[in-house]
Tab-separated table of C-alpha atoms and ligand atoms in Angstrom:
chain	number	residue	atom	x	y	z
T	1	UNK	CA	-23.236	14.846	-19.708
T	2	UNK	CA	-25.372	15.378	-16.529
T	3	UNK	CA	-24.424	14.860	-13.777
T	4	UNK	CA	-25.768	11.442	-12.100
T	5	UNK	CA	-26.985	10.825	-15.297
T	6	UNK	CA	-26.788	6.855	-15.367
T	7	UNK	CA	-26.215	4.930	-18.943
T	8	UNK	CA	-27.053	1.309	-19.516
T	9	UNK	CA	-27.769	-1.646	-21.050
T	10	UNK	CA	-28.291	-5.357	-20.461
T	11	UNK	CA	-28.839	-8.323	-22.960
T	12	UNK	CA	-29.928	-11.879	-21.859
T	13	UNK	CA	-27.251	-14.563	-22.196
T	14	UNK	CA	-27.317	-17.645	-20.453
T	15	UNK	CA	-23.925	-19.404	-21.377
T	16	UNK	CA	-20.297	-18.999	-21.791
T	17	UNK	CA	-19.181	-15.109	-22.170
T	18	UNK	CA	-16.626	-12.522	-21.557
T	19	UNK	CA	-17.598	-8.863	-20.743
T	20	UNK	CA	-14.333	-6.894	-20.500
T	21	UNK	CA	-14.120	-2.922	-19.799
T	22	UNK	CA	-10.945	-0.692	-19.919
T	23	UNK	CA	-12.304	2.377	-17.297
T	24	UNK	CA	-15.385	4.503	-17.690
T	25	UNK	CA	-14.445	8.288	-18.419
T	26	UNK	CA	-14.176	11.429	-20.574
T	27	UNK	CA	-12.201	8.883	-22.835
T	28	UNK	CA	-10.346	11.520	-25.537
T	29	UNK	CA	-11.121	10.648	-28.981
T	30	UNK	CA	-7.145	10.832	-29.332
T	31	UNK	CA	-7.419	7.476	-27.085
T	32	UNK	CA	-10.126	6.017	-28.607
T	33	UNK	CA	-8.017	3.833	-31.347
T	34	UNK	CA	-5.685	2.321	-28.446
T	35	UNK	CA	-8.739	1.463	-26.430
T	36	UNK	CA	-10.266	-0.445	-29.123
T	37	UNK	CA	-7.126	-2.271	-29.968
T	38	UNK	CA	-6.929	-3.377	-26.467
T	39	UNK	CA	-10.435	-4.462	-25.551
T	40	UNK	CA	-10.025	-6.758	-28.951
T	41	UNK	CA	-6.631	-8.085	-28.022
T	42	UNK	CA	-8.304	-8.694	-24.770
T	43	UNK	CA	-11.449	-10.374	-25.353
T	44	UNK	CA	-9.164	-12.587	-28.088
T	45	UNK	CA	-7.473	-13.714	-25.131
T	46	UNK	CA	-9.935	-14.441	-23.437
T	47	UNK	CA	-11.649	-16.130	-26.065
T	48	UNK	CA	-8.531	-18.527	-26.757
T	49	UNK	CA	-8.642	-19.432	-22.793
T	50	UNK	CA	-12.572	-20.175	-22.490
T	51	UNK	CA	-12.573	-22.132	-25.650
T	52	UNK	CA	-9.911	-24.392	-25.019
T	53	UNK	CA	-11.809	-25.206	-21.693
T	54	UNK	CA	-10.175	-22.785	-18.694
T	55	UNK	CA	-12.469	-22.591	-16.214
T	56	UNK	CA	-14.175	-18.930	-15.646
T	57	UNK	CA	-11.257	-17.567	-13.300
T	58	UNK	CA	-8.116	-18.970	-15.078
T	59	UNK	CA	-10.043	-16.910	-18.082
T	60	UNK	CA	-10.946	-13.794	-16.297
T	61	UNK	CA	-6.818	-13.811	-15.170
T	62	UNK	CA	-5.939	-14.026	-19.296
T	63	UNK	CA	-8.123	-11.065	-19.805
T	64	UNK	CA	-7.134	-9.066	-17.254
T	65	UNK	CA	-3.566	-9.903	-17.851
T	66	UNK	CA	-3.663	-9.172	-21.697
T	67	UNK	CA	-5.260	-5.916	-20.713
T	68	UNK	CA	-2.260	-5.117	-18.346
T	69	UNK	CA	0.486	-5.767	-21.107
T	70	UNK	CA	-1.495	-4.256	-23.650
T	71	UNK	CA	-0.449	-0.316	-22.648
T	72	UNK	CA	-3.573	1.514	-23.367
T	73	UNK	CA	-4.967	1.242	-20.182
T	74	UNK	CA	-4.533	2.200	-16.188
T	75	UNK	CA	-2.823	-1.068	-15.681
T	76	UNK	CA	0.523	-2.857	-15.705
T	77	UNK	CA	2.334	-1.478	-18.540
T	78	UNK	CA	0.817	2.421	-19.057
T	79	UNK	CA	0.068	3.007	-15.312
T	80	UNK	CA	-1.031	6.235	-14.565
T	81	UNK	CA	2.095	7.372	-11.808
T	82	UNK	CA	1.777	8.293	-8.295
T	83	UNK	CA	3.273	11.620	-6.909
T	84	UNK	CA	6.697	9.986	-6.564
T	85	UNK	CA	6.748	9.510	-10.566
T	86	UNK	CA	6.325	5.672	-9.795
T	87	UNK	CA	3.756	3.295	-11.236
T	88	UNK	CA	1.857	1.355	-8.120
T	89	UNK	CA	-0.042	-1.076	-9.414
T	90	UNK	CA	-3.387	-2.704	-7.471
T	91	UNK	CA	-5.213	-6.129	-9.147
T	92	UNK	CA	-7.683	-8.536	-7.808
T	93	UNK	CA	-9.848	-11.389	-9.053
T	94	UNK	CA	-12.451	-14.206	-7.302
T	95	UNK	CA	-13.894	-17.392	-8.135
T	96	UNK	CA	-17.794	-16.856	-7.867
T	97	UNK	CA	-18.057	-20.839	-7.044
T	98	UNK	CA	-15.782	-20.769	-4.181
T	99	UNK	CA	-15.620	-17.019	-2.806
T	100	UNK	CA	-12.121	-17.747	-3.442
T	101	UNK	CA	-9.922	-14.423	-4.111
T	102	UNK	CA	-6.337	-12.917	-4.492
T	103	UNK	CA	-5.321	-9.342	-4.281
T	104	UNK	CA	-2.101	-7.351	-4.647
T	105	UNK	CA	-1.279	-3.542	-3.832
T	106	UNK	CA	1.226	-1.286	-4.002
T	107	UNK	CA	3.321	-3.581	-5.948
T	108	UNK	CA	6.142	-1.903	-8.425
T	109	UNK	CA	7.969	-4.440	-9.937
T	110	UNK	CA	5.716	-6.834	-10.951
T	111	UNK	CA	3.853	-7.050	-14.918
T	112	UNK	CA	1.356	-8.906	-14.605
T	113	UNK	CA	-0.001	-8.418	-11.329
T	114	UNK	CA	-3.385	-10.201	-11.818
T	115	UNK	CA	-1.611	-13.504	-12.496
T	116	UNK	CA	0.235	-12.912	-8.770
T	117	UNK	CA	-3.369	-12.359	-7.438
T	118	UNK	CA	-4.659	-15.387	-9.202
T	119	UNK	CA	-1.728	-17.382	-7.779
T	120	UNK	CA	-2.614	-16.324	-4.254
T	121	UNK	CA	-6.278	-17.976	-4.352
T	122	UNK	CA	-4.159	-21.409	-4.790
T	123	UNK	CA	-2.347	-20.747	-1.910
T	124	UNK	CA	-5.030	-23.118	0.204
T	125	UNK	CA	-8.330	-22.755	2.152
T	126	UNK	CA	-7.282	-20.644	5.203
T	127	UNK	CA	-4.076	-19.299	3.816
T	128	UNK	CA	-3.521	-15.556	2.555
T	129	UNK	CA	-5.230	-13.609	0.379
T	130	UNK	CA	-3.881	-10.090	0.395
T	131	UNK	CA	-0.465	-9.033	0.275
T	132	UNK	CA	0.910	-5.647	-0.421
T	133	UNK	CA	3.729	-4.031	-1.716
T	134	UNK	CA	7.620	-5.951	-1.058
T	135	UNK	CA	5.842	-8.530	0.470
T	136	UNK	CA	3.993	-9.461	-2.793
T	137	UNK	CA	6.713	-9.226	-4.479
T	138	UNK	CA	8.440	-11.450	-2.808
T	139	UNK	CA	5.768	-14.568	-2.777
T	140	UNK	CA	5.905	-13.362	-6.297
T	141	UNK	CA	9.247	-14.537	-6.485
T	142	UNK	CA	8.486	-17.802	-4.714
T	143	UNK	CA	5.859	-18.378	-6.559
T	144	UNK	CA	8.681	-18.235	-9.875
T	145	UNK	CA	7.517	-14.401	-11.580
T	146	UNK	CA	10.319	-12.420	-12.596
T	147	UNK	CA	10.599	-9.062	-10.886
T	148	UNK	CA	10.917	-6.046	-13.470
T	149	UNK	CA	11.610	-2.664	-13.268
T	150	UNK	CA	9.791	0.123	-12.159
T	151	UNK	CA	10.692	2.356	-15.241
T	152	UNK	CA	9.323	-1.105	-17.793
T	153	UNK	CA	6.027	-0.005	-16.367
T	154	UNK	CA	6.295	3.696	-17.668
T	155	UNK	CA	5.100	5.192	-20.605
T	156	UNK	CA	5.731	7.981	-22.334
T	157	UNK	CA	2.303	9.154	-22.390
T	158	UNK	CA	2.069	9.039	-18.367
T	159	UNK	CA	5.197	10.626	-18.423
T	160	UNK	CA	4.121	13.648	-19.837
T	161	UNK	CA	0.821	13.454	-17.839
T	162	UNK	CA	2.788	13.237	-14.706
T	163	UNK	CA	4.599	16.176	-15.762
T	164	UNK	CA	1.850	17.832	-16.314
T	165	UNK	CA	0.404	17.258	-13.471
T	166	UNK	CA	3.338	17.832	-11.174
T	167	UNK	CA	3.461	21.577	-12.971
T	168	UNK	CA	-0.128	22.418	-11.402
T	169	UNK	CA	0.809	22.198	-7.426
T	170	UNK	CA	3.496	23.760	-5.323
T	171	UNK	CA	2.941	21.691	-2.608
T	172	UNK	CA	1.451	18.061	-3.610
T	173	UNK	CA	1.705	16.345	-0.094
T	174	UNK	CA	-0.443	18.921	1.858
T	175	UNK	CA	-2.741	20.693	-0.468
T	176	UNK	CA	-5.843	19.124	-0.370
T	177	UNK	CA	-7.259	20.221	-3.676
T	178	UNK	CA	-5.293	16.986	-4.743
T	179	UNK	CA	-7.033	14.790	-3.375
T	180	UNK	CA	-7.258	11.220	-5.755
T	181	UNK	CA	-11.307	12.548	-6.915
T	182	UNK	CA	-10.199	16.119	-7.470
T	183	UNK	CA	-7.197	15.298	-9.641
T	184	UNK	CA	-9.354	12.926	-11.861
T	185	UNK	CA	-11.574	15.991	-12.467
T	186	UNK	CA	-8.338	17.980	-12.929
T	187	UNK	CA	-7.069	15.574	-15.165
T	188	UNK	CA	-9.879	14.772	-17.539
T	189	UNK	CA	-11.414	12.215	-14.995
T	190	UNK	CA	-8.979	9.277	-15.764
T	191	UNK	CA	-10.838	5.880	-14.908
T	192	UNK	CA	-8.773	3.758	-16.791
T	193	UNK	CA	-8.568	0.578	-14.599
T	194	UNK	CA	-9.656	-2.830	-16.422
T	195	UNK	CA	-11.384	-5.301	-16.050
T	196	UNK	CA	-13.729	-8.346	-16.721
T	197	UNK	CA	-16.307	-10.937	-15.743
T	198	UNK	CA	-16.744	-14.181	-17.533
T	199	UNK	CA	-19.358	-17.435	-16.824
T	200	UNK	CA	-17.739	-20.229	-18.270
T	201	UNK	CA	-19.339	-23.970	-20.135
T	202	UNK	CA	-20.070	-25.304	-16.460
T	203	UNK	CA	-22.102	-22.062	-15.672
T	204	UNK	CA	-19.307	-20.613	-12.904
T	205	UNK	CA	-18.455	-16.752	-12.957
T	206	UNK	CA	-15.734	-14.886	-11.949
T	207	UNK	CA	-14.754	-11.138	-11.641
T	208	UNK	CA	-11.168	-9.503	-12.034
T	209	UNK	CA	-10.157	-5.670	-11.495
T	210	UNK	CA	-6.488	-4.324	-12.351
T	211	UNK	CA	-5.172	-0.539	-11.926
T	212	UNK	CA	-2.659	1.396	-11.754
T	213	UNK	CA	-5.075	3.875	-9.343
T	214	UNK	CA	-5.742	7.585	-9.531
T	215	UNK	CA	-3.503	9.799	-11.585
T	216	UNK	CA	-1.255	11.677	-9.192
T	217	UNK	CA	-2.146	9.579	-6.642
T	218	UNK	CA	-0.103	9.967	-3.289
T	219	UNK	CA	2.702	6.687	-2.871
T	220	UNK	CA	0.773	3.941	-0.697
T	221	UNK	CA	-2.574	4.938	-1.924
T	222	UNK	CA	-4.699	2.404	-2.483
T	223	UNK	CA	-8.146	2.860	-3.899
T	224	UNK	CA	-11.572	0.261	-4.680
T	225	UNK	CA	-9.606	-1.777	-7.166
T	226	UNK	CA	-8.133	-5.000	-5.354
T	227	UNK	CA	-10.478	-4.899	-2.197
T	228	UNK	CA	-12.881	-7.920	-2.875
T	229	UNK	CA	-16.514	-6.469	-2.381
T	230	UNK	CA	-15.098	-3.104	-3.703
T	231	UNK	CA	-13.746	-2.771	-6.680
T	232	UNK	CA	-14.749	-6.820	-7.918
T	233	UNK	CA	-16.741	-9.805	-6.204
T	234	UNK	CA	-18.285	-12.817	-7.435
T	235	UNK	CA	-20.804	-15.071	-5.392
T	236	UNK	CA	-22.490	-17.725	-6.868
T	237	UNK	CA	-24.069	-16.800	-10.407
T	238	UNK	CA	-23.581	-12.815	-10.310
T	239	UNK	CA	-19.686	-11.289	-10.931
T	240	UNK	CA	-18.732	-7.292	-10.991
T	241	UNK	CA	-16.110	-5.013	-11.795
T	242	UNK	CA	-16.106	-1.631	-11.272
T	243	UNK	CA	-14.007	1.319	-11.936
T	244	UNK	CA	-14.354	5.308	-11.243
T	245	UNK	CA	-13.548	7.159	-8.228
T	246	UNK	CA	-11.948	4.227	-5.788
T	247	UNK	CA	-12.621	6.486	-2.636
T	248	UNK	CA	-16.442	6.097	-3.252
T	249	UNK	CA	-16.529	3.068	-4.705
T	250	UNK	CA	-15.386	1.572	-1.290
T	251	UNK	CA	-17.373	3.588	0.972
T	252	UNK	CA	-20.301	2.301	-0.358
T	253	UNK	CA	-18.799	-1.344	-1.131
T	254	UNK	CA	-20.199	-1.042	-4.564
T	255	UNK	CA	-19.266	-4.761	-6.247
T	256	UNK	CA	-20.642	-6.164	-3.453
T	257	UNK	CA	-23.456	-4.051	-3.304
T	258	UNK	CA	-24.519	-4.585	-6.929
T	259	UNK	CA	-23.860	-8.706	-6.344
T	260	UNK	CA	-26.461	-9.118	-3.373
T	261	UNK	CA	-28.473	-7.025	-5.150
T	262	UNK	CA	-28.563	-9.187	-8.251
T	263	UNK	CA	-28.805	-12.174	-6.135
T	264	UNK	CA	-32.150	-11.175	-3.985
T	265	UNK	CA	-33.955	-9.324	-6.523
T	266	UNK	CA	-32.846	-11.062	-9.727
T	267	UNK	CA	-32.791	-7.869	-12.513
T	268	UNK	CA	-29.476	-6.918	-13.370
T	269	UNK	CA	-30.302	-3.674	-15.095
T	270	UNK	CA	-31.905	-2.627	-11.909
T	271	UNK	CA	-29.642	-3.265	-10.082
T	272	UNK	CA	-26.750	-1.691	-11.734
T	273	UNK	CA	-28.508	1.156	-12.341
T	274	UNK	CA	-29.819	2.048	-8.635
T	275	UNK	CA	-26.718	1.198	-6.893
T	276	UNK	CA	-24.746	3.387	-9.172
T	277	UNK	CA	-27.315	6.077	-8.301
T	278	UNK	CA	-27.108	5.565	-4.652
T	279	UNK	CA	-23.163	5.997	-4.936
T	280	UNK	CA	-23.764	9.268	-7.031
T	281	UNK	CA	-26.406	10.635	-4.290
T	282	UNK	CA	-24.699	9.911	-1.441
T	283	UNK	CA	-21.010	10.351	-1.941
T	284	UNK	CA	-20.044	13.961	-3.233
T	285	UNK	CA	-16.332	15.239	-3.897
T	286	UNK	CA	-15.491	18.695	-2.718
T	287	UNK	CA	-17.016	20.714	-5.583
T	288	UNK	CA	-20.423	19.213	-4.825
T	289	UNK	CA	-20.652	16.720	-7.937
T	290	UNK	CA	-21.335	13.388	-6.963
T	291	UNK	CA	-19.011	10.154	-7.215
T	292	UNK	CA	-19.083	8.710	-10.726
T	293	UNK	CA	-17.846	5.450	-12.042
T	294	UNK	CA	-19.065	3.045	-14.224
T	295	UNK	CA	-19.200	-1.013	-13.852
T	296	UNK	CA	-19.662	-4.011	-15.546
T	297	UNK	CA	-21.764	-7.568	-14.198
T	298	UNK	CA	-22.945	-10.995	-14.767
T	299	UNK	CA	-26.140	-12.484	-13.689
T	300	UNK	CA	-27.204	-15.951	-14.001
T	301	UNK	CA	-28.806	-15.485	-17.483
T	302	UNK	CA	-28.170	-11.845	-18.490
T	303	UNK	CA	-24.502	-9.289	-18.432
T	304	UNK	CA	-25.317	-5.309	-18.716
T	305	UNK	CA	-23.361	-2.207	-17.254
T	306	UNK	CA	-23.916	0.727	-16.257
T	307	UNK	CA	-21.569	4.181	-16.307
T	308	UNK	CA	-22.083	7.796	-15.283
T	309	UNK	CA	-18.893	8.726	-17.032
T	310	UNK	CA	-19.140	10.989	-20.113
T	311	UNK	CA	-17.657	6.877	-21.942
T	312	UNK	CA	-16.743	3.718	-20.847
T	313	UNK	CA	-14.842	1.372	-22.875
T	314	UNK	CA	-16.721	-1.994	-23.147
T	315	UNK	CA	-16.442	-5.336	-24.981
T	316	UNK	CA	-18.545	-8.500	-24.834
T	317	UNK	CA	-17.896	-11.816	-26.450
T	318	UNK	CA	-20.417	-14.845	-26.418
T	319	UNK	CA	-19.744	-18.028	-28.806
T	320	UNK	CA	-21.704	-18.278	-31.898
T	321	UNK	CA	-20.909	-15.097	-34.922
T	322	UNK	CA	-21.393	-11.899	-34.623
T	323	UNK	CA	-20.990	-12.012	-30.890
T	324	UNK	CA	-18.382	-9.521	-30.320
T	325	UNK	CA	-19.552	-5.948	-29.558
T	326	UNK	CA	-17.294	-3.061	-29.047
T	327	UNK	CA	-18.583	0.261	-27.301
T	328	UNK	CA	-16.688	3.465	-26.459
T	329	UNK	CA	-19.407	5.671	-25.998
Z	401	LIG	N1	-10.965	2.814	-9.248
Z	401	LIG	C1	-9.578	3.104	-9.507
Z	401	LIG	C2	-8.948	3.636	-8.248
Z	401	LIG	O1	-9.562	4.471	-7.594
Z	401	LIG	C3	-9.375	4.095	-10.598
Z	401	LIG	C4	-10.032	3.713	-11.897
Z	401	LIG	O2	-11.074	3.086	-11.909
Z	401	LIG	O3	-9.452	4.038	-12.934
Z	401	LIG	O4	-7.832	3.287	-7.976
């Protein structure tokens, strides 16, 4: 595909819906069956949750969450692993109604780390919205989640990829050609994170972003994923979650970007599409291509997306049949 090349769509819907993606890449066709799989059992979720009346964050939190048990994905369960051989999972989500949000990083021992993230927004106006690593974990516990073990959170396919990734540097902590961007290109560009925005009956959105980060990815790293404004953000009618190359995503602030956009000028499509550009143009990795991602958004009456990945995996659901559509390519 050409580089900077941007692909997308938009369709007008004006009520209740779910737009769920599972990372914008060279998606193998080897993966394609387990991506499917998981963008149904996800937008089922999600379905369930908006239809028995969950308001547009408590649904976005189900999605995300059935995404990160699922296995398919860069999140929870199926991680991609740093250089340690750990999983390091980031996940954030906010309530477009309230710019109310909740992010965890770095965490290891937790499942479902969305539903910690959603847990911090009801911590009170004022009160913490961030936490990282142990300390997560711990208000995890508080908060009654069961800690789990690192190795639950390991797959046998990101085993192997770990592997094979450890096999292609002598030195991981000081050669630079491993830098998060360069190993996705390395790698076969995994983008994997998840991630969805939903309006619900009463017209409020919401955005939510999980990840398990870059493959190869240096222990602390954290990339776009859980900073609000970065990797998701919701204000008022418009919602977005991205995925690609985190470095870029939060130099240029991209959800954020894409949301204000939305909100002053009003087409989605255009703005997806130009502030995906503007990313491409302006950020470049060290072999000169520019930063690629893809992301999904909400406006107040239409969703769309936009990708300048080789794929992106993609679902949307809006009540009423035939309203589920499932797109890898
Ligand atoms: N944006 C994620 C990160 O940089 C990676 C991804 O989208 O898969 O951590």
């Amino acid at each position: 595909m050409p580089d900077g090349l941007v692909r997308s769509a938009s369709l007008s819907i004006d009520g209740p819906v779910i737009l769920v993606h599972g990372g914008a890449w060279d998606i193998p066709n080897t993966a394609t069956e387990d991506h499917r799989d998981g963008l149904k059992t996800a937008v089922a979720a999600g379905r369930r949750s908006l239809e028995s009346g969950e308001s547009a964050v408590d649904v976005a939190a189900d999605v995300v969450a059935a995404m990160e048990s699922h296995g398919a994905f860069d999140a929870g369960r199926g991680a991609m692993l740093n250089q340690d051989g750990r999983a390091q999972l980031d996940a954030g989500i906010m309530d477009g109604s309230s710019l109310d949000y909740g992010s965890v990083m770095a965490v290891e021992r937790l499942a479902d780390p969305i539903r910690v993230a959603r847990r911090l927004m009801d911590a009170g106006e004022g009160q913490v919205r961030i936490l990282a690593g142990e300390g997560a974990e711990r208000f995890a516990v508080a908060e009654g989640f069961t800690l789990i073990d690192n190795d639950e959170l390991i797959s046998e396919r990101e085993r192997e990829r770990f592997e094979a990734l450890r096999g292609q540097v002598d030195d991981v902590h000081t050669s630079q050609s491993f830098l998060p961007g360069v190993t996705n290109r390395r790698s076969g560009g995994g983008h994997d994170t998840v991630g969805c925005v939903v309006r619900d009956e009463n017209g409020h959105v919401a955005a939510a972003t999980s990840t398990g980060g870059t493959p190869f990815k240096p222990a602390g790293r954290v990339g776009d994923s859980p900073l609000p404004g970065s990797g998701f953000y919701a204000d008022g009618e418009a919602a977005v979650s991205c995925t690609g190359w985190g470095e870029a995503i939060a130099a240029v602030v991209l959800a954020h970007d894409v949301v204000r956009r939305i909100l002053d000028h009003g087409d989605l499509e255009s703005a997806v599409t130009s502030r995906l550009r503007a990313m491409h143009d302006r950020i470049r990795n060290p072999h000169g291509e520019g930063a690629r991602g893809g992301l999904i958004a909400l406006s107040e009456s239409a969703v769309g997306w936009a990708y300048t990945t080789p794929r992106m995996a993609r679902a949307i659901w809006a009540p009423g049949p035939g309203t589920v559509h499932l797109q890898l390519s």
